[in-house]
Tab-separated table of C-alpha atoms in Angstrom:
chain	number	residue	atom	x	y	z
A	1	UNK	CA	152.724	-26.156	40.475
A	2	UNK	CA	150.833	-29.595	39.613
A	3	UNK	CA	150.807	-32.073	42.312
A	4	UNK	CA	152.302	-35.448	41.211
A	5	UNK	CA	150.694	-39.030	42.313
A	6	UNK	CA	151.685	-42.286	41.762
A	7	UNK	CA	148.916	-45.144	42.562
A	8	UNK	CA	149.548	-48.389	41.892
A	9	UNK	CA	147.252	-51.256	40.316
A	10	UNK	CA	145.569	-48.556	38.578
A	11	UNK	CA	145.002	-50.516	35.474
A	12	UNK	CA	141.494	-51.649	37.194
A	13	UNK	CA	138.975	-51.551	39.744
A	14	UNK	CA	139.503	-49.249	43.276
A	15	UNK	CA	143.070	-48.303	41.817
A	16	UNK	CA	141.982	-47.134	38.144
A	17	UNK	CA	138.794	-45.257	39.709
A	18	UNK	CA	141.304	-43.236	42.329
A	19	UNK	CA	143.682	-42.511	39.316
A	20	UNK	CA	141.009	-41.125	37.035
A	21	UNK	CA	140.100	-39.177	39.864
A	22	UNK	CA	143.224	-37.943	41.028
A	23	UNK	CA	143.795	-36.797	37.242
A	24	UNK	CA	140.781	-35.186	36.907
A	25	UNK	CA	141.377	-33.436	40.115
A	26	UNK	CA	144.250	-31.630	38.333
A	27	UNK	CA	147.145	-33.826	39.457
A	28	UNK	CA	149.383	-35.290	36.978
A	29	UNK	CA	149.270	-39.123	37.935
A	30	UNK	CA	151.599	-41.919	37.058
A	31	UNK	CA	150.244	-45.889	37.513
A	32	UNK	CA	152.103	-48.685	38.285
A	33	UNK	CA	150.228	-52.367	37.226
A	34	UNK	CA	151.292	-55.393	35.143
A	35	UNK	CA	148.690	-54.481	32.613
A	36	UNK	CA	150.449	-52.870	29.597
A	37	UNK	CA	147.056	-50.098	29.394
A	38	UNK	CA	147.127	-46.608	29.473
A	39	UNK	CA	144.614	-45.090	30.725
A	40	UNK	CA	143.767	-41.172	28.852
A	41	UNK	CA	145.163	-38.946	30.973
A	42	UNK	CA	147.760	-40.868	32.986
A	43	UNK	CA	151.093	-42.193	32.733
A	44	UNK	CA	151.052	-46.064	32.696
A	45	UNK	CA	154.403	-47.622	33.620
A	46	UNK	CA	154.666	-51.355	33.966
A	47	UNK	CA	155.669	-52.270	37.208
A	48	UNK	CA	155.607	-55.470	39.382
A	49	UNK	CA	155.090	-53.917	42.723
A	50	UNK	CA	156.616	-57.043	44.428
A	51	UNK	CA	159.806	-56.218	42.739
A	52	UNK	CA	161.472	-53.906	44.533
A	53	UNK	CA	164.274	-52.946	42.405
A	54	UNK	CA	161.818	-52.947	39.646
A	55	UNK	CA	159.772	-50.091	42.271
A	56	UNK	CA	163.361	-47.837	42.536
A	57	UNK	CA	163.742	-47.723	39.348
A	58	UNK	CA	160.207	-46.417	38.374
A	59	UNK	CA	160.169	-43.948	41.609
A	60	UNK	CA	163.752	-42.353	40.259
A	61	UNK	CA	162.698	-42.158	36.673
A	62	UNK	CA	159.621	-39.782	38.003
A	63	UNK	CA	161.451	-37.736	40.102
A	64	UNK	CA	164.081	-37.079	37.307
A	65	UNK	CA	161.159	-35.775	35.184
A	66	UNK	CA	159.017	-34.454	37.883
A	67	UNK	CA	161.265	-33.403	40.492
A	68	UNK	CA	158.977	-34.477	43.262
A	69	UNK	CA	156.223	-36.567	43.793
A	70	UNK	CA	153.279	-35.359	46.199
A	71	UNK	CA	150.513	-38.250	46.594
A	72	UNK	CA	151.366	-42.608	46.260
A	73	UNK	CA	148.447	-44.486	46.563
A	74	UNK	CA	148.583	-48.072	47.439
A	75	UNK	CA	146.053	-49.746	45.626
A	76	UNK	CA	147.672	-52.747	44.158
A	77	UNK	CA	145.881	-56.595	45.779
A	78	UNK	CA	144.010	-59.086	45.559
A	79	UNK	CA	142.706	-62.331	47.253
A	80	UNK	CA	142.845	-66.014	47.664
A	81	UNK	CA	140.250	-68.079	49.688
A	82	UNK	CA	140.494	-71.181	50.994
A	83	UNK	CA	140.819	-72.639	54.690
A	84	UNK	CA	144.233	-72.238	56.835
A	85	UNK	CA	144.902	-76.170	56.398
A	86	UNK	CA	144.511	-76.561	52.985
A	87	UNK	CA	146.615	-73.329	51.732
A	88	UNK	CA	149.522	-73.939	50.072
A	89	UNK	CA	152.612	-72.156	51.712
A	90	UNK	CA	153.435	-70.345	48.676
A	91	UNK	CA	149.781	-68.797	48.057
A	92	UNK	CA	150.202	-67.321	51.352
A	93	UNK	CA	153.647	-66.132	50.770
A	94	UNK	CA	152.315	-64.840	47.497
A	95	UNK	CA	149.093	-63.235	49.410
A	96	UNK	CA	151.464	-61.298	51.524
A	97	UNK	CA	154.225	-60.268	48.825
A	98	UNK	CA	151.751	-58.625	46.515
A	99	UNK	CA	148.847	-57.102	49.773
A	100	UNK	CA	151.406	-55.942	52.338
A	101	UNK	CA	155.206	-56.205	50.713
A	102	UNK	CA	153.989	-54.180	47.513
A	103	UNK	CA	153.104	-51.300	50.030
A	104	UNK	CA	156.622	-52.053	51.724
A	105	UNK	CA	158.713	-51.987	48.164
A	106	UNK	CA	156.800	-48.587	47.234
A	107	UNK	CA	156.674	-46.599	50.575
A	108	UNK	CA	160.512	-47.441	50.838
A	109	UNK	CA	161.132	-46.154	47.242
A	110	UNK	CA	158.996	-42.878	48.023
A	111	UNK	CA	160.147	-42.123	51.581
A	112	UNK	CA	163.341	-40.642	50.958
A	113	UNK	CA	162.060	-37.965	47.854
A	114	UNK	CA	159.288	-37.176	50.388
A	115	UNK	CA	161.791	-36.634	53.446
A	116	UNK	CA	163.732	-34.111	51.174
A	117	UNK	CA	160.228	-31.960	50.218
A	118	UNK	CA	159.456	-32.209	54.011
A	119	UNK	CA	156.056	-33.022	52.334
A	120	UNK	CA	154.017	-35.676	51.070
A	121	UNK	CA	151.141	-38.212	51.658
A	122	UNK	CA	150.713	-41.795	51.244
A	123	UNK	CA	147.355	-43.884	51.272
A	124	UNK	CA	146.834	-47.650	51.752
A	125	UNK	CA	144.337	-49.253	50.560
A	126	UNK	CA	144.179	-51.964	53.279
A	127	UNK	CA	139.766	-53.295	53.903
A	128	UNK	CA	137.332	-53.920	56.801
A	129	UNK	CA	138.515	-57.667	56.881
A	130	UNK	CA	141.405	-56.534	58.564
A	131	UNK	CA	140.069	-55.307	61.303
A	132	UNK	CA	137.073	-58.187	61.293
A	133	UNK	CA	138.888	-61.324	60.122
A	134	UNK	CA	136.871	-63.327	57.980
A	135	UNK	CA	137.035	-67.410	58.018
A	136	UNK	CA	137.867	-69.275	54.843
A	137	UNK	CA	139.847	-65.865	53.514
A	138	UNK	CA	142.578	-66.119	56.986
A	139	UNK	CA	145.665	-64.884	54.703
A	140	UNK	CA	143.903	-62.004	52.851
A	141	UNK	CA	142.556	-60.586	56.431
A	142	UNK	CA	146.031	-60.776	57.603
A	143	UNK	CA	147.583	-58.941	55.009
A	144	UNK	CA	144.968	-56.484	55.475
A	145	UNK	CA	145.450	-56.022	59.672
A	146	UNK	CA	149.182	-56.075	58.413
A	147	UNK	CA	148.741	-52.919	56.119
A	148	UNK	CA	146.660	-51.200	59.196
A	149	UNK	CA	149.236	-51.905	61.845
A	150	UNK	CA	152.713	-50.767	59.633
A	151	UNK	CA	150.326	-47.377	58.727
A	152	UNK	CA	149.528	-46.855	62.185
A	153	UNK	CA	153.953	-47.394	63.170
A	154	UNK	CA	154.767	-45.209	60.072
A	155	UNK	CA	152.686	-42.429	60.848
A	156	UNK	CA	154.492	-41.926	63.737
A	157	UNK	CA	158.113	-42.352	62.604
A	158	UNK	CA	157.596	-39.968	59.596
A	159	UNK	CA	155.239	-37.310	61.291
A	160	UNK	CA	158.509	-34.524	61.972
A	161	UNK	CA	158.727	-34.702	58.132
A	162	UNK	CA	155.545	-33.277	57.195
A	163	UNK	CA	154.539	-36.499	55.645
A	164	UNK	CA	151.397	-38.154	56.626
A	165	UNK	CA	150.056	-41.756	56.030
A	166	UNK	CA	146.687	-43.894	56.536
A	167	UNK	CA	144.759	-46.438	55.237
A	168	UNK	CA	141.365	-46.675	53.828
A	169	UNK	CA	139.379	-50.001	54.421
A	170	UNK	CA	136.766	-50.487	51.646
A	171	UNK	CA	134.120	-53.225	52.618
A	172	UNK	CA	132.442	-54.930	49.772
A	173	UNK	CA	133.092	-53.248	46.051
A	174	UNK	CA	131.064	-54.628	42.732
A	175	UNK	CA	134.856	-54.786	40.367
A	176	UNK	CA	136.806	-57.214	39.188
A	177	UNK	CA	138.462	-58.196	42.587
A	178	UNK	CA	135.498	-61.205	42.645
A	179	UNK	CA	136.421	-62.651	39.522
A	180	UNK	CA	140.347	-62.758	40.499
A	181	UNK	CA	140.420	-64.461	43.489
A	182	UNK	CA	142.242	-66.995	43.757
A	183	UNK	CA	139.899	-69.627	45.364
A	184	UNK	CA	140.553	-73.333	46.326
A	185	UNK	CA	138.087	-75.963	48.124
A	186	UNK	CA	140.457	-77.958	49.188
A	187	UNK	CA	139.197	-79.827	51.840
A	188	UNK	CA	135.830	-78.911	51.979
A	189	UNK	CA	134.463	-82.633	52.140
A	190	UNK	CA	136.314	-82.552	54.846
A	191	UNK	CA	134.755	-78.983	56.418
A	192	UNK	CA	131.191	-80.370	55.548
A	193	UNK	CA	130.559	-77.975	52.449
A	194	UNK	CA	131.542	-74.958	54.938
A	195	UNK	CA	134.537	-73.277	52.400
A	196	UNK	CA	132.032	-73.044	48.974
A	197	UNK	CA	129.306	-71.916	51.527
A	198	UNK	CA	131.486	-68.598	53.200
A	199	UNK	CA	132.746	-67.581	49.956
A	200	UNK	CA	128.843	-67.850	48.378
A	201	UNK	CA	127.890	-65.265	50.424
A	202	UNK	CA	131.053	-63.399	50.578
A	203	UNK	CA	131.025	-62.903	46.580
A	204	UNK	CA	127.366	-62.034	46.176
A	205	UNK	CA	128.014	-59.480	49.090
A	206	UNK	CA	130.522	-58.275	47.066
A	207	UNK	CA	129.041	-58.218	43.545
A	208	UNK	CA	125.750	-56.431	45.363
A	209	UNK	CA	127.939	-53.624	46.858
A	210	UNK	CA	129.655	-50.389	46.100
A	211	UNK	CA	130.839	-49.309	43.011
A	212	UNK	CA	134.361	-48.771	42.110
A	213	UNK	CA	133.991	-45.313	40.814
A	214	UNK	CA	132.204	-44.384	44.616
A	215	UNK	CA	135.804	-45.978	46.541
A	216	UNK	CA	138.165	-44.276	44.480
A	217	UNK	CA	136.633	-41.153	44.801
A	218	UNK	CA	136.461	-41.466	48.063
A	219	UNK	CA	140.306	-42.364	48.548
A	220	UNK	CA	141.363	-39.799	45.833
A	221	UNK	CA	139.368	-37.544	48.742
A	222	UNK	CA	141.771	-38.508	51.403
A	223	UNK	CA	144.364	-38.271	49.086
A	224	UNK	CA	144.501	-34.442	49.048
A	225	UNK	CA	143.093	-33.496	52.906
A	226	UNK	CA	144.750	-30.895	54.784
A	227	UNK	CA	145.570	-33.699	57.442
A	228	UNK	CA	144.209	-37.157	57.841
A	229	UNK	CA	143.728	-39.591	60.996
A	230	UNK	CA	145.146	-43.372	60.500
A	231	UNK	CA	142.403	-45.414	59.344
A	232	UNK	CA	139.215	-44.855	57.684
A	233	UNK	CA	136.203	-47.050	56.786
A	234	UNK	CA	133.892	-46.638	53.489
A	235	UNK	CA	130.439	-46.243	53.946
A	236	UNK	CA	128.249	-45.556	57.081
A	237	UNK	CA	127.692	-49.532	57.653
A	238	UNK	CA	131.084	-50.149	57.927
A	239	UNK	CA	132.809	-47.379	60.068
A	240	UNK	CA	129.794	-49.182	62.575
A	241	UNK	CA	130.866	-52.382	62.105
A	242	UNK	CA	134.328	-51.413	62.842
A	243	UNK	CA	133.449	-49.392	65.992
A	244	UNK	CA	131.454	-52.475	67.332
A	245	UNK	CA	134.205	-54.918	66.664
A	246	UNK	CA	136.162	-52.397	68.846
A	247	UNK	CA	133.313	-52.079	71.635
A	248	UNK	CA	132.069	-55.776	71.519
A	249	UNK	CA	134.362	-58.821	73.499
A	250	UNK	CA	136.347	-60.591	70.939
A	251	UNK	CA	135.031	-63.853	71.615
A	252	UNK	CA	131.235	-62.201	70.959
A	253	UNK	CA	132.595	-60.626	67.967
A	254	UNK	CA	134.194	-63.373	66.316
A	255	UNK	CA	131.515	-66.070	67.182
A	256	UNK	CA	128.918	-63.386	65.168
A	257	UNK	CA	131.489	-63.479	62.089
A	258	UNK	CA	131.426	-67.355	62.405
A	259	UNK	CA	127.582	-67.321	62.081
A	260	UNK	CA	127.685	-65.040	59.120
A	261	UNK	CA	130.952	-66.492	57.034
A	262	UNK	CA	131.403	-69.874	58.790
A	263	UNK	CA	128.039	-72.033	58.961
């Protein structure tokens, strides 16, 4: 019997790369995204993850054809920058609805078809600025330690139902997630030049790093283990630079991410 996956924002980047590999893995794979594309091989359905009835109703309509549904994937994000001050209210709001509510809407809508299997995994794209919050981008590092700390809760609430759950924190990834941020220098006369400087290096860290195709195979990976453990990291550099944020004291830690992003 095929294994069924749905992974959302996989019309692009990290999320299109896991879908073409879940597909070619054998798995029939449905995408949620905005973009009205379909990709060869997989099922595009046009879905606003933030919209949670909008969610339901795609999650029923595949289980009516299906009859289960094996694998989500969380992909769907992106990011604003700017400083804490100067953010409007409503970017923030809209920085958490899509990052950390879009995994909400769609593990909610696949929970209850997975409870019934006694089966099923679900993976979260969530990223290494969760766990090392980086100045100038506060909101998109919290709805990244958000994603990390509900996977970490679920996993143990869902665990007697043979359904497992982690995250995977890419660090930086050459797509189209640069180009879309939403950035605003608000302010920075007033922070001496600081905001253009930490997003500078933050995008040509980004633009210089892995590809998409390398993440989403990697995720797609996790996707279909055996078992998995909460969180993971992508790439040798960065499961280091996790462990020492863990080992190092915080106020060590985040005065050598202040030097790096905050000069």
């Amino acid at each position: 019997m095929e294994k069924v996956a749905i992974v959302t924002g996989g019309s692009s980047g990290i999320g299109k790369a896991v879908a073409e590999s879940l597909a070619h893995a054998g798995l029939r794979v449905y995408e949620f995204s905005r973009r009205d594309r379909q990709p060869e091989g997989i099922t595009h359905i046009g879905v606003d993850v933030t919209d949670e009835d909008a969610v339901l109703q795609a999650v029923s309509g595949i289980c009516e054809t299906e009859g289960r549904i094996d694998i989500l994937v969380n992909c769907a994000g992106f990011g604003i920058s700017g400083t804490v001050e100067f953010t409007a209210e409503s970017e923030a709001r809209r920085q958490l609805d899509v990052n950390f509510f879009g995994i909400v809407n769609c593990t909610k809508a696949i929970l209850p078809v997975m409870r019934r299997q006694q089966q099923g995994r679900i993976v979260c794209v969530s990223s290494v600025a969760g766990p090392i919050p980086i100045p100038f981008q506060a909101y998109y590092s919290v709805s990244k330690a958000a994603i990390n700390a509900y996977v970490m809760a679920l996993a143990n609430e869902i665990r007697p139902y043979g359904i497992s759950v982690c995250a995977v924190q890419p660090g930086d990834i050459a797509s189209g997630f640069t180009d879309a941020r939403a950035k605003s220098f608000e302010g920075d006369q007033e922070y001496g030049g600081r905001i253009f400087r930490s997003v500078a290096v933050m995008e040509k860290d980004e633009r210089t790093g892995m590809k998409p195709e390398a993440a989403g195979a990697y995720i797609a990976r996790i996707a279909l283990k055996n078992s998995v453990k909460p969180l993971y990291a992508i790439g040798f550099i960065y499961k280091a630079f996790c462990v020492i944020m863990k080992l190092l004291p915080c106020r060590f830690s985040n005065y050598l991410i202040g030097l790096i992003y905050a000069k």
